[in-house]
Amino acid sequence: MARTDRLMRLMDVLRRLPPPVTAGRLASETGVSQRQLYRDIATLRAGGALIDGEAGVGYLLTEDPALPPQSFSRLEIEALLLAVQSLDRIGDAEMTMAAREAMARIIATLPGDQPRQALHAVMRSFSVGPDRDPPIIDLAVLRHACWDETAVRILYTDLKDNMTERVIWPLGLSYGDRNLMLLAHCRLRMDYRVFHVNRISALEPIQESFRPQRVPLMRAYVQGRTEIASRRCASSGP
């Protein structure tokens, strides 16, 4: 793990876990030895992070100057926490953890009594996980292909159990209770297609960029769907 990534991960753990956090727990969470952890704590302190505590006692991040101070109303804090908790229902552990770590960063910069308000939030979301088959492919690879606007080659089995190999331009993911869907521009059909992600058995990024086509393609797709909906509404009549 790169040094910068390791230090960022250590800051995330200090924000997320109830203080004081022992050196052993921090070392386990960040995947380093305790000797390396002590060096990393010293590096963060030298960079301006206010970390109280010592070996044998535990550590507490009292302030994070890396982020500017920000303020939210109590209802806004509750809404943010509720949104993060509700991510459990999408069944994407990596996405859920990313949201929790981001929320921990936000709470670390709140002024006055707001961190205490976040700790004692009164609203909770208890969501049942999605009733769908987990994906076979690595979702992180697919997300990066969407972000980077790079083509991927997939092996896909449709709802009639026909298997095809095709190159697609991935545009976006849609999370539902029963299905995780991928909107893409299929280079085989030269048209938009919506794929069931759990039916993609193989995915391979290829050296083909479609930047900056994603935004125009998404805009055209939404416009087309809107026009279809309008025509259906007009034909149904009052």
Tab-separated table of N, CA, C and O in Angstrom, residues 26-128:
chain	number	residue	atom	x	y	z
A	26	LEU	N	-5.520	-0.276	15.623
A	26	LEU	CA	-5.168	0.567	14.473
A	26	LEU	C	-4.269	-0.186	13.497
A	26	LEU	O	-4.450	-0.092	12.273
A	27	ALA	N	-3.304	-0.922	14.041
A	27	ALA	CA	-2.403	-1.685	13.175
A	27	ALA	C	-3.174	-2.749	12.400
A	27	ALA	O	-2.942	-2.962	11.201
A	28	SER	N	-4.115	-3.413	13.084
A	28	SER	CA	-4.919	-4.441	12.419
A	28	SER	C	-5.799	-3.850	11.330
A	28	SER	O	-5.907	-4.409	10.231
A	29	GLU	N	-6.425	-2.702	11.601
A	29	GLU	CA	-7.331	-2.078	10.642
A	29	GLU	C	-6.592	-1.564	9.409
A	29	GLU	O	-7.147	-1.541	8.307
A	30	THR	N	-5.347	-1.130	9.590
A	30	THR	CA	-4.590	-0.551	8.472
A	30	THR	C	-3.623	-1.538	7.831
A	30	THR	O	-2.988	-1.218	6.830
A	31	GLY	N	-3.495	-2.734	8.419
A	31	GLY	CA	-2.673	-3.769	7.808
A	31	GLY	C	-1.178	-3.531	7.904
A	31	GLY	O	-0.430	-3.877	6.973
A	32	VAL	N	-0.727	-2.931	9.019
A	32	VAL	CA	0.704	-2.685	9.208
A	32	VAL	C	1.124	-3.235	10.566
A	32	VAL	O	0.287	-3.601	11.401
A	33	SER	N	2.419	-3.271	10.815
A	33	SER	CA	2.922	-3.665	12.126
A	33	SER	C	2.745	-2.510	13.102
A	33	SER	O	2.587	-1.350	12.696
A	34	GLN	N	2.788	-2.812	14.404
A	34	GLN	CA	2.664	-1.743	15.385
A	34	GLN	C	3.840	-0.778	15.300
A	34	GLN	O	3.681	0.431	15.499
A	35	ARG	N	5.027	-1.273	14.981
A	35	ARG	CA	6.179	-0.379	14.833
A	35	ARG	C	5.937	0.615	13.708
A	35	ARG	O	6.206	1.812	13.847
A	36	GLN	N	5.387	0.121	12.569
A	36	GLN	CA	5.071	1.028	11.456
A	36	GLN	C	3.954	1.990	11.842
A	36	GLN	O	3.953	3.159	11.454
A	37	LEU	N	2.999	1.499	12.629
A	37	LEU	CA	1.901	2.363	13.060
A	37	LEU	C	2.423	3.546	13.869
A	37	LEU	O	1.995	4.684	13.666
A	38	TYR	N	3.354	3.304	14.801
A	38	TYR	CA	3.898	4.399	15.599
A	38	TYR	C	4.578	5.432	14.696
A	38	TYR	O	4.468	6.648	14.923
A	39	ARG	N	5.252	4.961	13.659
A	39	ARG	CA	5.888	5.893	12.714
A	39	ARG	C	4.832	6.695	11.959
A	39	ARG	O	4.997	7.900	11.722
A	40	ASP	N	3.736	6.024	11.597
A	40	ASP	CA	2.671	6.723	10.866
A	40	ASP	C	1.984	7.767	11.746
A	40	ASP	O	1.642	8.859	11.281
A	41	ILE	N	1.774	7.447	13.025
A	41	ILE	CA	1.198	8.419	13.953
A	41	ILE	C	2.104	9.648	14.046
A	41	ILE	O	1.631	10.796	14.017
A	42	ALA	N	3.412	9.403	14.142
A	42	ALA	CA	4.364	10.511	14.226
A	42	ALA	C	4.332	11.351	12.955
A	42	ALA	O	4.417	12.585	13.004
A	43	THR	N	4.187	10.700	11.809
A	43	THR	CA	4.123	11.431	10.538
A	43	THR	C	2.887	12.315	10.475
A	43	THR	O	2.948	13.470	10.047
A	44	LEU	N	1.735	11.781	10.901
A	44	LEU	CA	0.500	12.566	10.894
A	44	LEU	C	0.599	13.749	11.851
A	44	LEU	O	0.155	14.864	11.532
A	45	ARG	N	1.177	13.528	13.015
A	45	ARG	CA	1.345	14.624	13.965
A	45	ARG	C	2.255	15.703	13.393
A	45	ARG	O	1.982	16.901	13.537
A	46	ALA	N	3.320	15.282	12.739
A	46	ALA	CA	4.240	16.250	12.139
A	46	ALA	C	3.556	17.049	11.039
A	46	ALA	O	3.914	18.206	10.780
A	47	GLY	N	2.547	16.437	10.391
A	47	GLY	CA	1.805	17.120	9.339
A	47	GLY	C	0.700	18.023	9.853
A	47	GLY	O	0.025	18.683	9.055
A	48	GLY	N	0.475	18.049	11.189
A	48	GLY	CA	-0.502	18.966	11.759
A	48	GLY	C	-1.730	18.316	12.369
A	48	GLY	O	-2.543	19.002	12.997
A	49	ALA	N	-1.895	17.002	12.228
A	49	ALA	CA	-3.053	16.337	12.823
A	49	ALA	C	-2.896	16.293	14.333
A	49	ALA	O	-1.822	15.935	14.844
A	50	LEU	N	-3.931	16.663	15.054
A	50	LEU	CA	-3.901	16.659	16.517
A	50	LEU	C	-4.401	15.310	17.017
A	50	LEU	O	-5.598	15.054	17.075
A	51	ILE	N	-3.449	14.445	17.369
A	51	ILE	CA	-3.759	13.093	17.826
A	51	ILE	C	-3.269	12.955	19.252
A	51	ILE	O	-2.059	13.005	19.519
A	52	ASP	N	-4.200	12.811	20.177
A	52	ASP	CA	-3.856	12.615	21.584
A	52	ASP	C	-3.668	11.137	21.869
A	52	ASP	O	-4.230	10.275	21.188
A	53	GLY	N	-2.895	10.842	22.928
A	53	GLY	CA	-2.706	9.462	23.339
A	53	GLY	C	-1.290	8.996	23.130
A	53	GLY	O	-0.431	9.722	22.622
A	54	GLU	N	-1.068	7.739	23.501
A	54	GLU	CA	0.264	7.161	23.392
A	54	GLU	C	0.155	5.650	23.399
A	54	GLU	O	-0.917	5.084	23.660
A	55	ALA	N	1.290	4.997	23.136
A	55	ALA	CA	1.328	3.540	23.137
A	55	ALA	C	0.920	3.002	24.500
A	55	ALA	O	1.336	3.517	25.534
A	56	GLY	N	0.077	1.976	24.514
A	56	GLY	CA	-0.393	1.370	25.743
A	56	GLY	C	-1.659	1.995	26.285
A	56	GLY	O	-2.281	1.446	27.185
A	57	VAL	N	-2.046	3.151	25.749
A	57	VAL	CA	-3.243	3.846	26.206
A	57	VAL	C	-4.308	3.881	25.124
A	57	VAL	O	-5.472	3.538	25.343
A	58	GLY	N	-3.904	4.287	23.950
A	58	GLY	CA	-4.839	4.446	22.838
A	58	GLY	C	-4.734	5.851	22.270
A	58	GLY	O	-4.100	6.731	22.854
A	59	TYR	N	-5.369	6.050	21.114
A	59	TYR	CA	-5.244	7.315	20.406
A	59	TYR	C	-6.614	7.921	20.124
A	59	TYR	O	-7.598	7.223	19.929
A	60	LEU	N	-6.624	9.246	20.084
A	60	LEU	CA	-7.848	9.998	19.831
A	60	LEU	C	-7.526	11.137	18.879
A	60	LEU	O	-6.621	11.944	19.141
A	61	LEU	N	-8.223	11.205	17.754
A	61	LEU	CA	-8.083	12.316	16.828
A	61	LEU	C	-8.972	13.450	17.312
A	61	LEU	O	-10.198	13.344	17.262
A	62	THR	N	-8.360	14.532	17.811
A	62	THR	CA	-9.144	15.626	18.378
A	62	THR	C	-9.474	16.699	17.353
A	62	THR	O	-10.386	17.485	17.557
A	63	GLU	N	-8.727	16.740	16.258
A	63	GLU	CA	-9.009	17.742	15.238
A	63	GLU	C	-8.354	17.310	13.945
A	63	GLU	O	-7.264	16.744	13.959
A	64	ASP	N	-9.015	17.586	12.852
A	64	ASP	CA	-8.461	17.274	11.538
A	64	ASP	C	-8.355	18.560	10.736
A	64	ASP	O	-9.333	18.995	10.130
A	65	PRO	N	-7.189	19.225	10.701
A	65	PRO	CA	-7.049	20.487	9.978
A	65	PRO	C	-6.962	20.317	8.474
A	65	PRO	O	-6.899	21.297	7.748
A	66	ALA	N	-6.967	19.055	8.003
A	66	ALA	CA	-6.856	18.847	6.557
A	66	ALA	C	-8.123	19.252	5.827
A	66	ALA	O	-8.116	19.480	4.624
A	67	LEU	N	-9.264	19.326	6.565
A	67	LEU	CA	-10.527	19.694	5.952
A	67	LEU	C	-11.025	21.004	6.538
A	67	LEU	O	-10.839	21.275	7.717
A	68	PRO	N	-11.654	21.858	5.725
A	68	PRO	CA	-12.165	23.122	6.250
A	68	PRO	C	-13.351	22.881	7.169
A	68	PRO	O	-14.079	21.899	7.016
A	69	PRO	N	-13.576	23.763	8.167
A	69	PRO	CA	-14.737	23.599	9.049
A	69	PRO	C	-16.031	23.763	8.272
A	69	PRO	O	-16.119	24.546	7.336
A	70	GLN	N	-17.040	23.018	8.654
A	70	GLN	CA	-18.327	23.112	7.996
A	70	GLN	C	-19.416	22.923	9.045
A	70	GLN	O	-19.177	22.361	10.106
A	71	SER	N	-20.594	23.444	8.743
A	71	SER	CA	-21.665	23.422	9.725
A	71	SER	C	-22.957	22.974	9.063
A	71	SER	O	-23.226	23.308	7.910
A	72	PHE	N	-23.739	22.192	9.817
A	72	PHE	CA	-25.023	21.718	9.333
A	72	PHE	C	-26.055	21.919	10.434
A	72	PHE	O	-25.731	21.935	11.624
A	73	SER	N	-27.314	22.043	10.045
A	73	SER	CA	-28.380	22.046	11.036
A	73	SER	C	-28.507	20.634	11.597
A	73	SER	O	-28.017	19.660	11.006
A	74	ARG	N	-29.189	20.512	12.726
A	74	ARG	CA	-29.338	19.195	13.335
A	74	ARG	C	-30.119	18.258	12.422
A	74	ARG	O	-29.810	17.060	12.318
A	75	LEU	N	-31.121	18.801	11.735
A	75	LEU	CA	-31.898	17.969	10.810
A	75	LEU	C	-31.040	17.524	9.633
A	75	LEU	O	-31.168	16.388	9.160
A	76	GLU	N	-30.160	18.393	9.153
A	76	GLU	CA	-29.264	18.016	8.058
A	76	GLU	C	-28.319	16.896	8.484
A	76	GLU	O	-28.050	15.966	7.708
A	77	ILE	N	-27.815	16.978	9.722
A	77	ILE	CA	-26.947	15.915	10.234
A	77	ILE	C	-27.704	14.589	10.284
A	77	ILE	O	-27.200	13.543	9.849
A	78	GLU	N	-28.931	14.633	10.792
A	78	GLU	CA	-29.749	13.416	10.866
A	78	GLU	C	-30.013	12.860	9.465
A	78	GLU	O	-29.977	11.642	9.243
A	79	ALA	N	-30.279	13.760	8.508
A	79	ALA	CA	-30.568	13.321	7.143
A	79	ALA	C	-29.357	12.636	6.519
A	79	ALA	O	-29.490	11.598	5.845
A	80	LEU	N	-28.168	13.188	6.731
A	80	LEU	CA	-26.951	12.589	6.181
A	80	LEU	C	-26.702	11.215	6.787
A	80	LEU	O	-26.379	10.254	6.069
A	81	LEU	N	-26.847	11.114	8.102
A	81	LEU	CA	-26.639	9.830	8.759
A	81	LEU	C	-27.667	8.798	8.288
A	81	LEU	O	-27.337	7.624	8.066
A	82	LEU	N	-28.903	9.236	8.121
A	82	LEU	CA	-29.961	8.339	7.663
A	82	LEU	C	-29.674	7.836	6.246
A	82	LEU	O	-29.886	6.662	5.934
A	83	ALA	N	-29.178	8.724	5.407
A	83	ALA	CA	-28.851	8.333	4.028
A	83	ALA	C	-27.739	7.297	4.005
A	83	ALA	O	-27.793	6.320	3.249
A	84	VAL	N	-26.721	7.492	4.833
A	84	VAL	CA	-25.617	6.533	4.886
A	84	VAL	C	-26.111	5.181	5.398
A	84	VAL	O	-25.766	4.132	4.843
A	85	GLN	N	-26.936	5.183	6.446
A	85	GLN	CA	-27.458	3.929	6.978
A	85	GLN	C	-28.316	3.191	5.947
A	85	GLN	O	-28.296	1.959	5.874
A	86	SER	N	-29.063	3.927	5.158
A	86	SER	CA	-29.969	3.299	4.193
A	86	SER	C	-29.220	2.617	3.057
A	86	SER	O	-29.814	1.822	2.314
A	87	LEU	N	-27.923	2.900	2.899
A	87	LEU	CA	-27.147	2.258	1.844
A	87	LEU	C	-26.998	0.757	2.074
A	87	LEU	O	-26.666	0.020	1.148
A	88	ASP	N	-27.235	0.284	3.293
A	88	ASP	CA	-27.156	-1.156	3.552
A	88	ASP	C	-28.088	-1.942	2.634
A	88	ASP	O	-27.809	-3.099	2.299
A	89	ARG	N	-29.184	-1.315	2.219
A	89	ARG	CA	-30.183	-2.035	1.433
A	89	ARG	C	-29.770	-2.265	-0.017
A	89	ARG	O	-30.404	-3.054	-0.707
A	90	ILE	N	-28.701	-1.593	-0.488
A	90	ILE	CA	-28.331	-1.790	-1.890
A	90	ILE	C	-27.437	-3.003	-2.076
A	90	ILE	O	-27.208	-3.446	-3.202
A	91	GLY	N	-26.891	-3.538	-0.975
A	91	GLY	CA	-26.104	-4.763	-1.079
A	91	GLY	C	-24.736	-4.580	-1.697
A	91	GLY	O	-24.170	-5.524	-2.249
A	92	ASP	N	-24.158	-3.382	-1.595
A	92	ASP	CA	-22.825	-3.108	-2.138
A	92	ASP	C	-21.937	-2.707	-0.960
A	92	ASP	O	-21.910	-1.549	-0.542
A	93	ALA	N	-21.207	-3.679	-0.398
A	93	ALA	CA	-20.433	-3.447	0.820
A	93	ALA	C	-19.372	-2.373	0.627
A	93	ALA	O	-19.126	-1.557	1.523
A	94	GLU	N	-18.733	-2.358	-0.530
A	94	GLU	CA	-17.685	-1.371	-0.779
A	94	GLU	C	-18.261	0.045	-0.814
A	94	GLU	O	-17.688	0.987	-0.255
A	95	MET	N	-19.400	0.207	-1.441
A	95	MET	CA	-20.057	1.513	-1.506
A	95	MET	C	-20.507	1.957	-0.113
A	95	MET	O	-20.350	3.130	0.261
A	96	THR	N	-21.052	1.021	0.652
A	96	THR	CA	-21.508	1.350	2.001
A	96	THR	C	-20.351	1.790	2.883
A	96	THR	O	-20.456	2.772	3.627
A	97	MET	N	-19.221	1.081	2.823
A	97	MET	CA	-18.063	1.461	3.624
A	97	MET	C	-17.524	2.824	3.204
A	97	MET	O	-17.131	3.640	4.052
A	98	ALA	N	-17.525	3.108	1.903
A	98	ALA	CA	-17.057	4.410	1.420
A	98	ALA	C	-17.919	5.537	1.996
A	98	ALA	O	-17.406	6.588	2.397
A	99	ALA	N	-19.228	5.312	2.048
A	99	ALA	CA	-20.127	6.333	2.594
A	99	ALA	C	-19.883	6.538	4.083
A	99	ALA	O	-19.896	7.679	4.574
A	100	ARG	N	-19.658	5.462	4.819
A	100	ARG	CA	-19.410	5.587	6.263
A	100	ARG	C	-18.110	6.338	6.530
A	100	ARG	O	-18.035	7.168	7.449
A	101	GLU	N	-17.079	6.054	5.735
A	101	GLU	CA	-15.809	6.746	5.926
A	101	GLU	C	-15.937	8.224	5.568
A	101	GLU	O	-15.356	9.089	6.240
A	102	ALA	N	-16.697	8.522	4.520
A	102	ALA	CA	-16.918	9.920	4.155
A	102	ALA	C	-17.678	10.649	5.255
A	102	ALA	O	-17.368	11.805	5.590
A	103	MET	N	-18.682	9.984	5.833
A	103	MET	CA	-19.444	10.595	6.915
A	103	MET	C	-18.571	10.835	8.135
A	103	MET	O	-18.710	11.855	8.829
A	104	ALA	N	-17.648	9.918	8.405
A	104	ALA	CA	-16.728	10.105	9.525
A	104	ALA	C	-15.847	11.327	9.310
A	104	ALA	O	-15.568	12.069	10.259
A	105	ARG	N	-15.437	11.558	8.064
A	105	ARG	CA	-14.640	12.754	7.758
A	105	ARG	C	-15.449	14.017	8.008
A	105	ARG	O	-14.939	15.012	8.534
A	106	ILE	N	-16.709	13.990	7.615
A	106	ILE	CA	-17.568	15.161	7.810
A	106	ILE	C	-17.748	15.451	9.297
A	106	ILE	O	-17.599	16.585	9.752
A	107	ILE	N	-18.050	14.401	10.072
A	107	ILE	CA	-18.270	14.584	11.506
A	107	ILE	C	-17.016	15.116	12.193
A	107	ILE	O	-17.090	15.937	13.113
A	108	ALA	N	-15.832	14.687	11.700
A	108	ALA	CA	-14.574	15.126	12.307
A	108	ALA	C	-14.354	16.624	12.174
A	108	ALA	O	-13.564	17.204	12.924
A	109	THR	N	-15.040	17.284	11.252
A	109	THR	CA	-14.830	18.717	11.033
A	109	THR	C	-15.965	19.578	11.578
A	109	THR	O	-15.907	20.797	11.454
A	110	LEU	N	-16.993	18.951	12.153
A	110	LEU	CA	-18.132	19.731	12.630
A	110	LEU	C	-17.753	20.557	13.862
A	110	LEU	O	-17.044	20.074	14.747
A	111	PRO	N	-18.241	21.784	13.947
A	111	PRO	CA	-17.893	22.637	15.089
A	111	PRO	C	-18.846	22.449	16.264
A	111	PRO	O	-19.926	21.873	16.134
A	112	GLY	N	-18.428	22.977	17.418
A	112	GLY	CA	-19.305	23.055	18.587
A	112	GLY	C	-19.859	21.717	19.016
A	112	GLY	O	-19.141	20.725	19.139
A	113	ASP	N	-21.188	21.694	19.251
A	113	ASP	CA	-21.877	20.496	19.740
A	113	ASP	C	-22.295	19.545	18.625
A	113	ASP	O	-22.882	18.492	18.904
A	114	GLN	N	-22.004	19.896	17.383
A	114	GLN	CA	-22.526	19.088	16.283
A	114	GLN	C	-21.962	17.660	16.249
A	114	GLN	O	-22.711	16.736	15.907
A	115	PRO	N	-20.674	17.412	16.579
A	115	PRO	CA	-20.233	16.010	16.648
A	115	PRO	C	-21.025	15.204	17.676
A	115	PRO	O	-21.348	14.038	17.445
A	116	ARG	N	-21.363	15.823	18.816
A	116	ARG	CA	-22.167	15.141	19.835
A	116	ARG	C	-23.573	14.869	19.310
A	116	ARG	O	-24.150	13.809	19.565
A	117	GLN	N	-24.126	15.828	18.554
A	117	GLN	CA	-25.448	15.628	17.975
A	117	GLN	C	-25.445	14.456	16.997
A	117	GLN	O	-26.396	13.670	16.939
A	118	ALA	N	-24.364	14.349	16.219
A	118	ALA	CA	-24.248	13.225	15.285
A	118	ALA	C	-24.154	11.900	16.041
A	118	ALA	O	-24.721	10.888	15.622
A	119	LEU	N	-23.427	11.919	17.161
A	119	LEU	CA	-23.271	10.703	17.960
A	119	LEU	C	-24.600	10.260	18.554
A	119	LEU	O	-24.858	9.069	18.728
A	120	HIS	N	-25.455	11.230	18.877
A	120	HIS	CA	-26.734	10.918	19.527
A	120	HIS	C	-27.920	11.147	18.576
A	120	HIS	O	-28.978	11.597	19.010
A	121	ALA	N	-27.733	10.826	17.315
A	121	ALA	CA	-28.824	10.960	16.346
A	121	ALA	C	-30.006	10.080	16.763
A	121	ALA	O	-29.823	8.967	17.276
A	122	VAL	N	-31.209	10.584	16.546
A	122	VAL	CA	-32.408	9.864	16.999
A	122	VAL	C	-33.071	9.063	15.878
A	122	VAL	O	-33.960	8.252	16.135
A	123	MET	N	-32.675	9.310	14.635
A	123	MET	CA	-33.290	8.605	13.512
A	123	MET	C	-32.405	7.435	13.088
A	123	MET	O	-31.184	7.559	13.030
A	124	ARG	N	-33.024	6.326	12.781
A	124	ARG	CA	-32.298	5.136	12.373
A	124	ARG	C	-32.981	4.509	11.156
A	124	ARG	O	-34.195	4.610	10.982
A	125	SER	N	-32.171	3.882	10.326
A	125	SER	CA	-32.699	3.153	9.177
A	125	SER	C	-32.328	1.683	9.336
A	125	SER	O	-31.150	1.342	9.423
A	126	PHE	N	-33.338	0.833	9.407
A	126	PHE	CA	-33.121	-0.601	9.482
A	126	PHE	C	-33.700	-1.218	8.209
A	126	PHE	O	-34.900	-1.418	8.091
A	127	SER	N	-32.811	-1.459	7.242
A	127	SER	CA	-33.250	-1.910	5.925
A	127	SER	C	-32.872	-3.365	5.697
A	127	SER	O	-31.780	-3.800	6.076
A	128	VAL	N	-33.765	-4.088	5.094
A	128	VAL	CA	-33.497	-5.463	4.705
A	128	VAL	C	-32.659	-5.459	3.434
A	128	VAL	O	-32.886	-4.657	2.529
